[in-house]
PDB file of C-alpha atoms in Angstrom:
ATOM      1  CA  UNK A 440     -20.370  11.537  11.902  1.00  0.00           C
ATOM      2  CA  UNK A 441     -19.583  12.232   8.345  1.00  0.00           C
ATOM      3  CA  UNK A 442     -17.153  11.957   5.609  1.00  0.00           C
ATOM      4  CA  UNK A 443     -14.954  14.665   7.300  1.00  0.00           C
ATOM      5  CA  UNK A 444     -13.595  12.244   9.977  1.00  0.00           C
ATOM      6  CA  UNK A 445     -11.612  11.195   6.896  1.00  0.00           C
ATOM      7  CA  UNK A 446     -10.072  14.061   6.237  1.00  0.00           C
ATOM      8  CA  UNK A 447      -8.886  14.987   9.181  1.00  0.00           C
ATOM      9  CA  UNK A 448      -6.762  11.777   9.258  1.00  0.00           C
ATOM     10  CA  UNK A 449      -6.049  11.902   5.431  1.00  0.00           C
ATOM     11  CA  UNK A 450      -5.596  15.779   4.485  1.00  0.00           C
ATOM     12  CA  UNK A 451      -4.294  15.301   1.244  1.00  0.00           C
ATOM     13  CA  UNK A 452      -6.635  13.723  -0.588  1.00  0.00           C
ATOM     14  CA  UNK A 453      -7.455  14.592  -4.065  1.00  0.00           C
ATOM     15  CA  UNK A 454     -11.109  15.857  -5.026  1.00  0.00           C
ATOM     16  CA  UNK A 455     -12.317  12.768  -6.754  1.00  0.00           C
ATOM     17  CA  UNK A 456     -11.391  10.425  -3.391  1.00  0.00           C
ATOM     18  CA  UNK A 457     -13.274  13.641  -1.497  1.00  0.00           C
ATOM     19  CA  UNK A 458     -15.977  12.481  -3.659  1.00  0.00           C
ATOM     20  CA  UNK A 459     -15.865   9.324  -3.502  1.00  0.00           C
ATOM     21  CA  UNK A 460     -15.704   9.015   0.298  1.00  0.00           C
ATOM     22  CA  UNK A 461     -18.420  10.930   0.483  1.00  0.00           C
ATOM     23  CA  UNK A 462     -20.939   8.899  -1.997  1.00  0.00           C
ATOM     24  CA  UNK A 463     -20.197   6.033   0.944  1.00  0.00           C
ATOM     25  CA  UNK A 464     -22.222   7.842   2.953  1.00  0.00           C
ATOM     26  CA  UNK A 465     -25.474   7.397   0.778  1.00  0.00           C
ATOM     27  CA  UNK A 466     -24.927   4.488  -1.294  1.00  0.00           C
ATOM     28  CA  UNK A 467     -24.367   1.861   1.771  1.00  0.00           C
ATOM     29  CA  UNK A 468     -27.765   3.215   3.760  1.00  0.00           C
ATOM     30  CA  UNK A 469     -29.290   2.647   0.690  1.00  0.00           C
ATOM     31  CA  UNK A 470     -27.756  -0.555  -0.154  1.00  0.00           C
ATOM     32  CA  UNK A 471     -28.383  -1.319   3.684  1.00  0.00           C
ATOM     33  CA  UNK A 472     -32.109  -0.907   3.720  1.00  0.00           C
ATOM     34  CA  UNK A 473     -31.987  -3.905   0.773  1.00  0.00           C
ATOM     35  CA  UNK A 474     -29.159  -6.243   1.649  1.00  0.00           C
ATOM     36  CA  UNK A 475     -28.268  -5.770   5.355  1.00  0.00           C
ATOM     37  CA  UNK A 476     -24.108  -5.967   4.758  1.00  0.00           C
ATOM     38  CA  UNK A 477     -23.574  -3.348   8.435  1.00  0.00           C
ATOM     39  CA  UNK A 478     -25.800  -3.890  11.409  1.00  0.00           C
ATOM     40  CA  UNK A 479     -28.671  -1.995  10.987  1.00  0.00           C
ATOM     41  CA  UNK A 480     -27.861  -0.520  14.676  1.00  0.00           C
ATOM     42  CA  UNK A 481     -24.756   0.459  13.311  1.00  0.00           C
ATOM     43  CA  UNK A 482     -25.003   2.037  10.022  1.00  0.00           C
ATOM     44  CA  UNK A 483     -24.941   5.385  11.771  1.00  0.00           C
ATOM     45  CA  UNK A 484     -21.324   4.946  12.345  1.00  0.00           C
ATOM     46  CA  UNK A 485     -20.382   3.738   9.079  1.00  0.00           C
ATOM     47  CA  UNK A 486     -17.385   6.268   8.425  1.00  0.00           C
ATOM     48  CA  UNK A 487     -15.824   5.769  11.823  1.00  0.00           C
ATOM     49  CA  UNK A 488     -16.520   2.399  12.317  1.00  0.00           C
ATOM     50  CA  UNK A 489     -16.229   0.976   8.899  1.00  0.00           C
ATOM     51  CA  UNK A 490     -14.505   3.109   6.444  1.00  0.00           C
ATOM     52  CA  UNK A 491     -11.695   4.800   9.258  1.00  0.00           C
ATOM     53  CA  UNK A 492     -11.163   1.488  10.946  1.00  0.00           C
ATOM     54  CA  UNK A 493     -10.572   0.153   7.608  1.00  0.00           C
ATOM     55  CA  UNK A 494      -8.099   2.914   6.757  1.00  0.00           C
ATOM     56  CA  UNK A 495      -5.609   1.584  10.050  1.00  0.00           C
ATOM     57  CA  UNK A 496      -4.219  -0.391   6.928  1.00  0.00           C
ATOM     58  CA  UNK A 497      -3.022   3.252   4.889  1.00  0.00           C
ATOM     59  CA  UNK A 498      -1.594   4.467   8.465  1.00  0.00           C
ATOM     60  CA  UNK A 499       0.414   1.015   8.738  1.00  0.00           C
ATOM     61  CA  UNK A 500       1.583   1.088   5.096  1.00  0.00           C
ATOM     62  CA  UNK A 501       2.344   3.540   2.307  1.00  0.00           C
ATOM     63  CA  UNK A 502       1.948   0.649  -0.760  1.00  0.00           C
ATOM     64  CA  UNK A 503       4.106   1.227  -4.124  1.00  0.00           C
ATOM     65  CA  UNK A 504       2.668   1.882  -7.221  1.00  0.00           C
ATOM     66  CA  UNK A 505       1.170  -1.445  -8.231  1.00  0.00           C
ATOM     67  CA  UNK A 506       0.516  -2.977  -5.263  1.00  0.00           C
ATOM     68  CA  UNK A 507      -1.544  -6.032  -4.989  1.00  0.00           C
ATOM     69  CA  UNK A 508      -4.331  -6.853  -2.109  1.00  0.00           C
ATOM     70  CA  UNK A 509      -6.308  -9.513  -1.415  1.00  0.00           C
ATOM     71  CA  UNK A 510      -9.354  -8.225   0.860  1.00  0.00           C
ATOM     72  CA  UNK A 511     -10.927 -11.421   2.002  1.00  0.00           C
ATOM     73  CA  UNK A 512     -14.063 -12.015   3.816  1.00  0.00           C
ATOM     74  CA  UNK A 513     -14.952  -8.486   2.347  1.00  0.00           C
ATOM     75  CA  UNK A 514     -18.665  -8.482   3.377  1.00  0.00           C
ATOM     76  CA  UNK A 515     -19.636  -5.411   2.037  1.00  0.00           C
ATOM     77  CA  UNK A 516     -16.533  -3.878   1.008  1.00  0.00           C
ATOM     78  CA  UNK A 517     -14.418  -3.498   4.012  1.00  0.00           C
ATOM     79  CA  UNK A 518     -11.776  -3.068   4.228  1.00  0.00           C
ATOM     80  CA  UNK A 519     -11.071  -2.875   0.617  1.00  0.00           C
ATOM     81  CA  UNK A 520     -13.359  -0.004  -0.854  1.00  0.00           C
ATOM     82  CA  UNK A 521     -11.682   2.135   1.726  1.00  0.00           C
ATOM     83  CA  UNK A 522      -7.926   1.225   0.525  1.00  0.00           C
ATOM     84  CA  UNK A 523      -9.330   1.028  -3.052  1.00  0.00           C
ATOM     85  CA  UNK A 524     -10.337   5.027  -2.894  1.00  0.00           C
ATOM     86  CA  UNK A 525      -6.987   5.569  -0.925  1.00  0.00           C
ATOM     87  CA  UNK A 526      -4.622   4.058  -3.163  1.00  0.00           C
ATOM     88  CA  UNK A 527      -5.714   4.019  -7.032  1.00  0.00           C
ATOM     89  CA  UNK A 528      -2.342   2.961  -8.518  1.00  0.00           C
ATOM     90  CA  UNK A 529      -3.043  -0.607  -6.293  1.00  0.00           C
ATOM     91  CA  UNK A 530      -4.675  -3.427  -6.996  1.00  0.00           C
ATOM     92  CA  UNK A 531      -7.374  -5.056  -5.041  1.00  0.00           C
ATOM     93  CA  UNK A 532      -9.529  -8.030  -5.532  1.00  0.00           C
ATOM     94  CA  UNK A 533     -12.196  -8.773  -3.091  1.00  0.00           C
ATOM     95  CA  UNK A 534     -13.604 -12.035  -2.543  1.00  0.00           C
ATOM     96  CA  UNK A 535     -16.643 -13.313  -0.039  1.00  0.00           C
ATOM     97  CA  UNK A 536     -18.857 -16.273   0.225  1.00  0.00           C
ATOM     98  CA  UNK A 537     -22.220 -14.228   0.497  1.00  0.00           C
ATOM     99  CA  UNK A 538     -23.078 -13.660  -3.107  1.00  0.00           C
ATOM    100  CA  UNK A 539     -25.056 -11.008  -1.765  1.00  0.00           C
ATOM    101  CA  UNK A 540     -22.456  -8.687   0.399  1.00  0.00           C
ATOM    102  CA  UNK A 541     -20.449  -9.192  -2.925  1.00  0.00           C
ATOM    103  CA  UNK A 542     -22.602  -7.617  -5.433  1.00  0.00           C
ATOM    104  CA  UNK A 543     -23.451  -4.711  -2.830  1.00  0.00           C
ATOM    105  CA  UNK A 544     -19.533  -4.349  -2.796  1.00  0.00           C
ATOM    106  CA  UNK A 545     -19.471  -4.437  -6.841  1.00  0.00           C
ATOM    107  CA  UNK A 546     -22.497  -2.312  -7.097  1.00  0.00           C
ATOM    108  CA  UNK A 547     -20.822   0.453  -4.629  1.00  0.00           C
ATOM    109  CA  UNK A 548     -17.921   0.584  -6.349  1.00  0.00           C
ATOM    110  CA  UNK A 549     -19.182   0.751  -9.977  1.00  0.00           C
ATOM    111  CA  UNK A 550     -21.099   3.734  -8.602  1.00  0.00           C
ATOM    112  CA  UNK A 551     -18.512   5.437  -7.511  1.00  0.00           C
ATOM    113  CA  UNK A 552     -16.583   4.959 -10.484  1.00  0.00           C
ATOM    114  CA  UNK A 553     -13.489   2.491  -9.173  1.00  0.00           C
ATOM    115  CA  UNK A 554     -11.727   0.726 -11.483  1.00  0.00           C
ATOM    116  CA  UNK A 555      -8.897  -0.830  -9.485  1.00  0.00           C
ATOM    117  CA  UNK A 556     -11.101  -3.346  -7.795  1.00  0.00           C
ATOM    118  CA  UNK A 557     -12.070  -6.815  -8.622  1.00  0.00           C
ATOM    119  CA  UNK A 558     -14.414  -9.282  -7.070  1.00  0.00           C
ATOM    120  CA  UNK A 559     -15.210 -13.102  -6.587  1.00  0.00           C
ATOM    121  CA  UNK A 560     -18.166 -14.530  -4.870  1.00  0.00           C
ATOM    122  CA  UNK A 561     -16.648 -17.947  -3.292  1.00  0.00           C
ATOM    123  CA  UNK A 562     -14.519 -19.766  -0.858  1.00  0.00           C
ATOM    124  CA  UNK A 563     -10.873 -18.350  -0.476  1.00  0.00           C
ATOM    125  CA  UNK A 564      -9.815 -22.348  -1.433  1.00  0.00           C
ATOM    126  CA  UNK A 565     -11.029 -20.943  -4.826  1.00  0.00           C
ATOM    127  CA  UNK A 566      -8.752 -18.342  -5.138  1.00  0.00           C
ATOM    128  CA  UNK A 567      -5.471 -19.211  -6.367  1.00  0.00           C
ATOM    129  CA  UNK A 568      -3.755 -15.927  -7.445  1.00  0.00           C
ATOM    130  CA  UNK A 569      -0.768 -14.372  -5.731  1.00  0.00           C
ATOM    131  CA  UNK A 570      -1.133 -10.827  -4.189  1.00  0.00           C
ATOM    132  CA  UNK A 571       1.559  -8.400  -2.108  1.00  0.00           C
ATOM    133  CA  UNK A 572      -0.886  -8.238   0.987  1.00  0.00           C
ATOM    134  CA  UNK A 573      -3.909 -10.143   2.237  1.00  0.00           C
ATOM    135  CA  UNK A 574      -6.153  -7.936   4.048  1.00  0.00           C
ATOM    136  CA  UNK A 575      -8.864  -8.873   6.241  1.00  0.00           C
ATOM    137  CA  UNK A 576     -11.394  -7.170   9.179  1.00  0.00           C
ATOM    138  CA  UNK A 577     -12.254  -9.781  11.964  1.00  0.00           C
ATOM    139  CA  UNK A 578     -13.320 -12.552   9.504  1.00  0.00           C
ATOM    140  CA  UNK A 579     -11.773 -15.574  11.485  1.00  0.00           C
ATOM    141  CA  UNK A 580      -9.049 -16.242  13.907  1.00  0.00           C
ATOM    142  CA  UNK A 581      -5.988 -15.564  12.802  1.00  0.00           C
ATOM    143  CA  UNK A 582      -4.491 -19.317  13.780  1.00  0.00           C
ATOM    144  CA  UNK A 583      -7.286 -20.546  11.227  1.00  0.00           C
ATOM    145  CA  UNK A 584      -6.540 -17.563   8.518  1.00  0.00           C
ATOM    146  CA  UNK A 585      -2.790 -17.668   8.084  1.00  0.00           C
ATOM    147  CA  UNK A 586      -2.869 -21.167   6.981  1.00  0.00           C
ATOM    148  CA  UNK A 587      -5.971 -20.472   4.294  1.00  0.00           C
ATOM    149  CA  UNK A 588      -4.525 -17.582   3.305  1.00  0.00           C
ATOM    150  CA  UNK A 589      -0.683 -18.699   2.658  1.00  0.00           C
ATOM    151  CA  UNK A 590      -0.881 -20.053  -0.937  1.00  0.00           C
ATOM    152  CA  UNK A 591      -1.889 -16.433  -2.286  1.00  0.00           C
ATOM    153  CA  UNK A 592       0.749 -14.783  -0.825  1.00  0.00           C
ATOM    154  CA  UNK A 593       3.808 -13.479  -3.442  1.00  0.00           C
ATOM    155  CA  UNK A 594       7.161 -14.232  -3.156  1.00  0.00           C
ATOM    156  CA  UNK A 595       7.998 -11.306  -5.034  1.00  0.00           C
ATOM    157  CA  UNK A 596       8.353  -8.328  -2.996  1.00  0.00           C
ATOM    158  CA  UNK A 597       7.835  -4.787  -4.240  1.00  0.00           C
ATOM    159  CA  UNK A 598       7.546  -2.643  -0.889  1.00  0.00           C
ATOM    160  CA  UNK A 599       9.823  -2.367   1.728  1.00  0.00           C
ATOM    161  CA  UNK A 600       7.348  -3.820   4.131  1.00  0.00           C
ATOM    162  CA  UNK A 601       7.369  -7.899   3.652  1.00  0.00           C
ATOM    163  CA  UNK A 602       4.327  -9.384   1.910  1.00  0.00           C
ATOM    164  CA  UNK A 603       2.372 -11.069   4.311  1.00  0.00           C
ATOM    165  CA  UNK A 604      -1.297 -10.534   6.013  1.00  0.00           C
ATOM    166  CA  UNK A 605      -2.323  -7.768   7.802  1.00  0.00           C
ATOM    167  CA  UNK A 606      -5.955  -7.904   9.663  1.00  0.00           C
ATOM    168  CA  UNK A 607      -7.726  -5.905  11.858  1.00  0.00           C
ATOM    169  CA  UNK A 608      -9.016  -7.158  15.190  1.00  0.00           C
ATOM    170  CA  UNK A 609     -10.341  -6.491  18.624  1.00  0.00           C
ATOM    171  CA  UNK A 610     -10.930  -8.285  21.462  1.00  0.00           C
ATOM    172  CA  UNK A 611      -8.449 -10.744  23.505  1.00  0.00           C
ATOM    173  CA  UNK A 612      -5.969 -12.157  20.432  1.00  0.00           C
ATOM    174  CA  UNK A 613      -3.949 -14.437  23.006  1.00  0.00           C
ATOM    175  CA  UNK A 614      -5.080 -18.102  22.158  1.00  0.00           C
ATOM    176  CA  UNK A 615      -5.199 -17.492  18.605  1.00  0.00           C
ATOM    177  CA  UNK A 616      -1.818 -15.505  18.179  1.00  0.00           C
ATOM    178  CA  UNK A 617      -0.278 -18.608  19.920  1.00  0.00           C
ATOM    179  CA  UNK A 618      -1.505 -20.587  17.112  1.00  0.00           C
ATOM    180  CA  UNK A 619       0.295 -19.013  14.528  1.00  0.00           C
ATOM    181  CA  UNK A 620       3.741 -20.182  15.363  1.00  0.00           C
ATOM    182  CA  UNK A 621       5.554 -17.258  14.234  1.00  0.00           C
ATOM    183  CA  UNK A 622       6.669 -13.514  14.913  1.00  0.00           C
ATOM    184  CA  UNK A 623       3.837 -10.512  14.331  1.00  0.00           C
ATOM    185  CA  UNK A 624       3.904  -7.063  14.754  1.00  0.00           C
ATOM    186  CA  UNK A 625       0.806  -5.611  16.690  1.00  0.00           C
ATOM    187  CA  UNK A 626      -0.225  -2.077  16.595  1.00  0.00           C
ATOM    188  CA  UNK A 627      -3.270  -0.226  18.490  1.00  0.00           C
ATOM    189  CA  UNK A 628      -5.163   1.725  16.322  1.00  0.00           C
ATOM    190  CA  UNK A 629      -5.731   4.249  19.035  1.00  0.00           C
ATOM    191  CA  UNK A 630      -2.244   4.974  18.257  1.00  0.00           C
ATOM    192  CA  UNK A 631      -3.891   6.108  14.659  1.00  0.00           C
ATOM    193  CA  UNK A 632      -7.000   7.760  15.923  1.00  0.00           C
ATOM    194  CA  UNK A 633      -8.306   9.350  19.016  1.00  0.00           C
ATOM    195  CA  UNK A 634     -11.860   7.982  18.460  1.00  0.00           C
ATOM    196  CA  UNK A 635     -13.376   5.897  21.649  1.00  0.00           C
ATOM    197  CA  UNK A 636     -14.370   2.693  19.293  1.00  0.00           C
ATOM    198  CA  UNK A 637     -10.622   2.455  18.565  1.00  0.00           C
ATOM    199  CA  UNK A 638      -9.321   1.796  21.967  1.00  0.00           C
ATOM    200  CA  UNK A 639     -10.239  -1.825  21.824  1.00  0.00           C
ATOM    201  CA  UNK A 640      -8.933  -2.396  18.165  1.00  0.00           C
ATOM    202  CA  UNK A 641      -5.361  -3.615  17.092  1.00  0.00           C
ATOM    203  CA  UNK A 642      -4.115  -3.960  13.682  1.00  0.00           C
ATOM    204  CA  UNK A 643      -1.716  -7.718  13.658  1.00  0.00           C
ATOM    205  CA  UNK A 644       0.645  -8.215  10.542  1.00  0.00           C
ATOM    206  CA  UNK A 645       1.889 -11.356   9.814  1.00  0.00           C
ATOM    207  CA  UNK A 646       5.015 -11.529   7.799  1.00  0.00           C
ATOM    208  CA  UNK A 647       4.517 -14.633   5.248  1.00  0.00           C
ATOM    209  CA  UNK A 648       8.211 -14.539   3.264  1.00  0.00           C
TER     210      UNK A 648
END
């Protein structure tokens, strides 16, 4: 399936996002074939897998101009590129531990000419800036991420949404949402899109102040 899975969700995009969505579709095969950042098995289903799941985020929340987002654990770009393209009056810094997935993120988004992205190859210990939202795709269990990912939360708000994490997950969340000690608000993203992969996915946010 190609890029126009994404517009059928997102109608109003503007040419240059067309165009960028759609240079996804050749630069991370290529990138693939080098530095395997998507299961090789699954690169075929890179725009509903990968960039539409990532894209749950822009049906949960409509940022303000100068939003900030944390993507971490961003392998290759995920969810981040996506909400990059989406939303280029935010700001998003993506940070991994595989120096590798990192510079195939960089390199992809150079390409395709963003310029509200930034990038760290470490350990999120390392990071100490403050950002709106942390963003992540199934990088850890959420009892183990909220407490790594607390210190780079804001206390200033700018959207009417609290800042706090939101993450994407699938499978049975009931041990590790019982870890977090705290409210969240869990959404299906079948609710967002009629595709058979998402029937298994939920989007959790975490309210952090």
């Amino acid at each position: 399936m190609n890029e126009e899975i994404i517009y059928k969700y997102f109608p109003g995009l503007t040419d240059t996002q067309k165009e960028q969505f759609a240079m996804l579709g050749t630069l991370y095969p290529e990138w693939n074939e080098k530095i395997n950042v998507i299961s090789r098995k699954d690169i075929g289903n890179l725009y509903v897998n990968h960039v539409l799941h990532s894209l749950a985020i822009a049906r949960f929340i409509q940022p303000t101009e100068g939003t900030t987002m944390l993507d971490m654990g961003t392998g290759g770009g995920f969810p981040g590129i996506p909400l990059a393209i989406m939303y280029p009056g935010c700001r998003f810094h993506l940070i991994d531990r595989i120096g590798k997935k990192i510079k195939v993120a960089q390199s992809i988004a150079e390409a395709i000419g963003l310029t509200n992205v930034t990038f760290q190859h470490g350990d999120i210990g390392e990071c100490r800036s403050k950002f709106d939202f942390v963003v992540s795709r199934a990088v850890m269990r959420l009892d183990e991420l909220v407490p790594l990912i607390r210190k780079n939360v804001s206390r200033t708000q700018r959207n009417g949404l609290p800042n706090g994490l939101i993450c994407l997950k699938g499978g049975d969340l009931t041990e590790e949402l019982k870890g977090i000690g705290r409210d969240v608000l869990r959404e299906r993203v079948s609710s967002y899109f009629s595709e058979p992969f998402f029937e298994t996915k939920e989007l959790i946010y975490v309210p952090l102040c």
